[in-house]
Amino acid sequence: MTDAVPPGHVFLVGFMGAGKSTVGAILADKLGRRFVDLDAEIEKADGRPVAQIFAEQGEEVFRALESEALARLADEEPLVVACGGGIVLRAVNRRLLKELGTVAYLEVTAGEALARIGDVEGRPLLAAGDPSAAAALLDARLALYRAAADITIDTDASEPAELAAALADALAHGGGSR
Ligand code: S3P
């Protein structure tokens, strides 16, 4: 039992709408770390919004930019990082997540995710706003999220501040449900 947060970054992964950015910002504050949103880093580096990258060059180009943004974090001080929902899709990313820190998986159901997101503009993979398509996408990723996770936390019934507190606690106590 230790109260020290593990070395390296804390990566928040999970489906769109899981609350990674909201919870991550609160968690970063609690841990006294800088918060980084990986989608925002991609947009900063590329100069285009994520949806525009998808529209103009497709998902594969976006995924390559996402992997580059993740790799750039290797030299940063320990951060809290909210990753895009598809970060676990590439093996190279899964390897980097493991190497560079601790992975917290924020679980959410597809229905709850869509309800939270509301306006799907800006999320090209949900652009159809179709609940069964979102559920199928989540389903196809579940095993990857679970395999990547050092810590898993269910977000459906909790507020962001409670989730951040639970995560801080799990990190300090080497916790998680892996
Ligand atoms: C994606 C999730 C988005 C963004 C892109 C692709 C995905 O990030 O990276 O639209 O594949 O699930 P959020 O999970 O922050 O919405």
mmCIF file of C-alpha atoms and ligand atoms in Angstrom:
data_model
loop_
_atom_site.group_PDB
_atom_site.id
_atom_site.type_symbol
_atom_site.label_atom_id
_atom_site.label_comp_id
_atom_site.label_asym_id
_atom_site.label_seq_id
_atom_site.Cartn_x
_atom_site.Cartn_y
_atom_site.Cartn_z
ATOM 1 C CA MET A 1 0.000 0.000 0.000
ATOM 2 C CA THR A 2 1.460 3.339 -1.020
ATOM 3 C CA ASP A 3 0.169 6.875 -1.251
ATOM 4 C CA ALA A 4 2.424 7.861 -4.131
ATOM 5 C CA VAL A 5 0.930 8.341 -7.568
ATOM 6 C CA PRO A 6 2.782 6.057 -10.007
ATOM 7 C CA PRO A 7 5.509 7.667 -12.127
ATOM 8 C CA GLY A 8 4.764 8.734 -15.672
ATOM 9 C CA HIS A 9 1.615 10.159 -17.185
ATOM 10 C CA VAL A 10 -1.954 9.338 -16.238
ATOM 11 C CA PHE A 11 -3.858 8.545 -19.439
ATOM 12 C CA LEU A 12 -7.633 8.674 -19.480
ATOM 13 C CA VAL A 13 -9.113 6.434 -22.144
ATOM 14 C CA GLY A 14 -12.664 5.478 -23.014
ATOM 15 C CA PHE A 15 -15.455 6.141 -25.458
ATOM 16 C CA MET A 16 -16.466 9.594 -26.658
ATOM 17 C CA GLY A 17 -18.625 11.194 -23.991
ATOM 18 C CA ALA A 18 -17.047 9.245 -21.117
ATOM 19 C CA GLY A 19 -15.930 12.529 -19.549
ATOM 20 C CA LYS A 20 -12.176 12.136 -20.113
ATOM 21 C CA SER A 21 -11.522 15.850 -20.587
ATOM 22 C CA THR A 22 -13.791 17.051 -17.788
ATOM 23 C CA VAL A 23 -12.581 14.475 -15.271
ATOM 24 C CA GLY A 24 -8.989 14.810 -16.478
ATOM 25 C CA ALA A 25 -8.870 18.554 -15.857
ATOM 26 C CA ILE A 26 -10.154 18.090 -12.295
ATOM 27 C CA LEU A 27 -7.761 15.199 -11.669
ATOM 28 C CA ALA A 28 -4.801 17.202 -12.968
ATOM 29 C CA ASP A 29 -5.671 19.977 -10.545
ATOM 30 C CA LYS A 30 -5.820 17.528 -7.659
ATOM 31 C CA LEU A 31 -2.461 15.990 -8.561
ATOM 32 C CA GLY A 32 -0.803 19.337 -9.291
ATOM 33 C CA ARG A 33 -0.074 18.280 -12.845
ATOM 34 C CA ARG A 34 -0.628 19.891 -16.209
ATOM 35 C CA PHE A 35 -3.658 18.646 -18.119
ATOM 36 C CA VAL A 36 -3.318 17.801 -21.800
ATOM 37 C CA ASP A 37 -6.153 16.988 -24.190
ATOM 38 C CA LEU A 38 -4.636 14.928 -26.984
ATOM 39 C CA ASP A 39 -7.225 16.012 -29.574
ATOM 40 C CA ALA A 40 -6.388 19.642 -28.763
ATOM 41 C CA GLU A 41 -2.673 18.849 -29.210
ATOM 42 C CA ILE A 42 -3.397 17.322 -32.623
ATOM 43 C CA GLU A 43 -5.416 20.375 -33.634
ATOM 44 C CA LYS A 44 -2.672 22.714 -32.422
ATOM 45 C CA ALA A 45 0.029 20.840 -34.337
ATOM 46 C CA ASP A 46 -2.002 20.411 -37.517
ATOM 47 C CA GLY A 47 -3.869 23.716 -37.537
ATOM 48 C CA ARG A 48 -7.229 22.097 -38.339
ATOM 49 C CA PRO A 49 -10.093 20.869 -36.158
ATOM 50 C CA VAL A 50 -10.342 17.086 -35.801
ATOM 51 C CA ALA A 51 -13.574 16.978 -37.839
ATOM 52 C CA GLN A 52 -11.879 18.826 -40.695
ATOM 53 C CA ILE A 53 -8.944 16.409 -40.714
ATOM 54 C CA PHE A 54 -11.409 13.507 -40.962
ATOM 55 C CA ALA A 55 -13.393 15.248 -43.702
ATOM 56 C CA GLU A 56 -10.397 16.261 -45.809
ATOM 57 C CA GLN A 57 -8.022 13.343 -45.324
ATOM 58 C CA GLY A 58 -9.906 10.556 -43.612
ATOM 59 C CA GLU A 59 -9.504 8.556 -40.447
ATOM 60 C CA GLU A 60 -6.128 6.968 -41.264
ATOM 61 C CA VAL A 61 -4.395 10.348 -41.545
ATOM 62 C CA PHE A 62 -6.016 11.411 -38.285
ATOM 63 C CA ARG A 63 -4.787 8.204 -36.610
ATOM 64 C CA ALA A 64 -1.234 8.865 -37.769
ATOM 65 C CA LEU A 65 -1.364 12.403 -36.334
ATOM 66 C CA GLU A 66 -2.807 10.977 -33.116
ATOM 67 C CA SER A 67 0.083 8.504 -32.776
ATOM 68 C CA GLU A 68 2.592 11.308 -33.379
ATOM 69 C CA ALA A 69 0.954 13.488 -30.722
ATOM 70 C CA LEU A 70 1.054 10.608 -28.238
ATOM 71 C CA ALA A 71 4.717 9.878 -28.988
ATOM 72 C CA ARG A 72 5.603 13.549 -28.383
ATOM 73 C CA LEU A 73 4.503 13.160 -24.763
ATOM 74 C CA ALA A 74 7.454 10.871 -24.045
ATOM 75 C CA ASP A 75 9.679 13.770 -23.040
ATOM 76 C CA GLU A 76 7.115 15.708 -21.005
ATOM 77 C CA GLU A 77 6.931 15.982 -17.235
ATOM 78 C CA PRO A 78 4.221 13.735 -15.716
ATOM 79 C CA LEU A 79 0.857 14.873 -17.108
ATOM 80 C CA VAL A 80 -2.791 13.949 -16.969
ATOM 81 C CA VAL A 81 -3.771 13.203 -20.562
ATOM 82 C CA ALA A 82 -7.285 12.871 -21.963
ATOM 83 C CA CYS A 83 -6.954 10.648 -25.044
ATOM 84 C CA GLY A 84 -9.341 10.499 -27.985
ATOM 85 C CA GLY A 85 -11.744 7.580 -27.869
ATOM 86 C CA GLY A 86 -9.889 5.715 -30.597
ATOM 87 C CA ILE A 87 -6.423 5.819 -29.017
ATOM 88 C CA VAL A 88 -6.528 2.089 -28.230
ATOM 89 C CA LEU A 89 -7.083 1.096 -31.860
ATOM 90 C CA ARG A 90 -3.426 1.115 -32.884
ATOM 91 C CA ALA A 91 -0.951 -1.326 -31.381
ATOM 92 C CA VAL A 92 1.758 1.333 -31.383
ATOM 93 C CA ASN A 93 -0.445 3.533 -29.191
ATOM 94 C CA ARG A 94 -1.286 0.703 -26.823
ATOM 95 C CA ARG A 95 2.433 0.078 -26.393
ATOM 96 C CA LEU A 96 3.144 3.757 -25.746
ATOM 97 C CA LEU A 97 0.335 4.057 -23.198
ATOM 98 C CA LYS A 98 1.808 1.158 -21.259
ATOM 99 C CA GLU A 99 5.364 2.476 -21.497
ATOM 100 C CA LEU A 100 4.625 6.079 -20.630
ATOM 101 C CA GLY A 101 2.306 5.755 -17.670
ATOM 102 C CA THR A 102 -0.867 4.478 -16.062
ATOM 103 C CA VAL A 103 -4.097 3.987 -17.997
ATOM 104 C CA ALA A 104 -7.461 4.781 -16.450
ATOM 105 C CA TYR A 105 -10.464 3.542 -18.403
ATOM 106 C CA LEU A 106 -13.615 5.596 -17.961
ATOM 107 C CA GLU A 107 -16.519 3.305 -18.757
ATOM 108 C CA VAL A 108 -19.740 4.676 -20.197
ATOM 109 C CA THR A 109 -22.674 3.101 -21.990
ATOM 110 C CA ALA A 110 -23.352 4.219 -25.553
ATOM 111 C CA GLY A 111 -26.737 5.664 -24.584
ATOM 112 C CA GLU A 112 -25.287 7.735 -21.758
ATOM 113 C CA ALA A 113 -22.403 8.863 -23.994
ATOM 114 C CA LEU A 114 -24.775 10.137 -26.695
ATOM 115 C CA ALA A 115 -26.935 11.864 -24.095
ATOM 116 C CA ARG A 116 -23.895 13.657 -22.669
ATOM 117 C CA ILE A 117 -22.496 14.656 -26.041
ATOM 118 C CA GLY A 118 -25.807 15.997 -27.308
ATOM 119 C CA ASP A 119 -24.607 17.744 -30.435
ATOM 120 C CA VAL A 120 -22.427 15.264 -32.345
ATOM 121 C CA GLU A 121 -20.967 17.931 -34.619
ATOM 122 C CA GLY A 122 -17.191 17.783 -34.156
ATOM 123 C CA ARG A 123 -17.289 14.019 -33.596
ATOM 124 C CA PRO A 124 -17.111 12.611 -37.104
ATOM 125 C CA LEU A 125 -17.485 8.994 -36.014
ATOM 126 C CA LEU A 126 -20.841 9.790 -34.408
ATOM 127 C CA ALA A 127 -21.973 12.175 -37.111
ATOM 128 C CA ALA A 128 -24.978 10.009 -37.979
ATOM 129 C CA GLY A 129 -26.195 10.402 -34.379
ATOM 130 C CA ASP A 130 -27.432 6.809 -34.624
ATOM 131 C CA PRO A 131 -27.587 5.093 -31.209
ATOM 132 C CA SER A 132 -27.147 1.583 -32.605
ATOM 133 C CA ALA A 133 -24.089 2.651 -34.621
ATOM 134 C CA ALA A 134 -22.575 4.209 -31.494
ATOM 135 C CA ALA A 135 -23.310 1.036 -29.520
ATOM 136 C CA ALA A 136 -21.681 -1.094 -32.223
ATOM 137 C CA LEU A 137 -18.583 1.125 -32.260
ATOM 138 C CA LEU A 138 -18.279 0.937 -28.471
ATOM 139 C CA ASP A 139 -18.808 -2.827 -28.562
ATOM 140 C CA ALA A 140 -16.013 -3.259 -31.079
ATOM 141 C CA ARG A 141 -13.634 -1.392 -28.772
ATOM 142 C CA LEU A 142 -14.563 -2.792 -25.376
ATOM 143 C CA ALA A 143 -11.930 -5.521 -25.281
ATOM 144 C CA LEU A 144 -9.215 -3.019 -26.255
ATOM 145 C CA TYR A 145 -10.214 -0.551 -23.544
ATOM 146 C CA ARG A 146 -10.322 -3.302 -20.939
ATOM 147 C CA ALA A 147 -6.973 -4.765 -21.954
ATOM 148 C CA ALA A 148 -5.314 -1.335 -21.848
ATOM 149 C CA ALA A 149 -6.701 -0.409 -18.427
ATOM 150 C CA ASP A 150 -4.706 -0.355 -15.211
ATOM 151 C CA ILE A 151 -7.695 1.231 -13.482
ATOM 152 C CA THR A 152 -11.340 0.983 -14.547
ATOM 153 C CA ILE A 153 -14.038 3.310 -13.328
ATOM 154 C CA ASP A 154 -17.749 3.351 -14.177
ATOM 155 C CA THR A 155 -18.906 6.853 -15.026
ATOM 156 C CA ASP A 156 -22.619 6.373 -15.719
ATOM 157 C CA ALA A 157 -23.897 7.299 -12.256
ATOM 158 C CA SER A 158 -21.250 9.695 -10.928
ATOM 159 C CA GLU A 159 -20.353 13.345 -11.228
ATOM 160 C CA PRO A 160 -16.951 14.380 -12.677
ATOM 161 C CA ALA A 161 -15.626 15.585 -9.292
ATOM 162 C CA GLU A 162 -16.501 12.246 -7.659
ATOM 163 C CA LEU A 163 -14.836 10.382 -10.497
ATOM 164 C CA ALA A 164 -11.688 12.473 -10.240
ATOM 165 C CA ALA A 165 -11.566 11.836 -6.482
ATOM 166 C CA ALA A 166 -12.037 8.090 -6.990
ATOM 167 C CA LEU A 167 -9.294 8.055 -9.603
ATOM 168 C CA ALA A 168 -6.875 10.000 -7.418
ATOM 169 C CA ASP A 169 -7.545 7.472 -4.671
ATOM 170 C CA ALA A 170 -7.064 4.477 -6.955
ATOM 171 C CA LEU A 171 -3.805 5.952 -8.274
ATOM 172 C CA ALA A 172 -2.473 6.603 -4.785
ATOM 173 C CA HIS A 173 -3.277 3.107 -3.616
ATOM 174 C CA GLY A 174 -2.185 1.221 -6.688
ATOM 175 C CA GLY A 175 -5.863 0.514 -7.096
ATOM 176 C CA GLY A 176 -7.959 -0.469 -10.013
ATOM 177 C CA SER A 177 -9.912 -3.433 -11.126
ATOM 178 C CA ARG A 178 -7.492 -4.824 -13.612
HETATM 179 C C1 S3P B 1 -12.599 9.565 -31.689
HETATM 180 C C2 S3P B 1 -12.829 10.302 -30.556
HETATM 181 C C3 S3P B 1 -12.643 11.757 -30.513
HETATM 182 C C4 S3P B 1 -11.616 12.200 -31.562
HETATM 183 C C5 S3P B 1 -11.985 11.680 -32.908
HETATM 184 C C6 S3P B 1 -12.078 10.154 -32.955
HETATM 185 C C7 S3P B 1 -12.835 8.095 -31.657
HETATM 186 O O1 S3P B 1 -12.177 12.155 -29.223
HETATM 187 O O2 S3P B 1 -10.329 11.761 -31.216
HETATM 188 O O3 S3P B 1 -13.224 12.241 -33.271
HETATM 189 O O4 S3P B 1 -12.368 7.385 -32.553
HETATM 190 O O5 S3P B 1 -13.497 7.625 -30.687
HETATM 191 P P1 S3P B 1 -13.126 12.152 -27.892
HETATM 192 O O6 S3P B 1 -13.160 10.753 -27.366
HETATM 193 O O7 S3P B 1 -12.419 13.086 -26.974
HETATM 194 O O8 S3P B 1 -14.466 12.639 -28.310
#
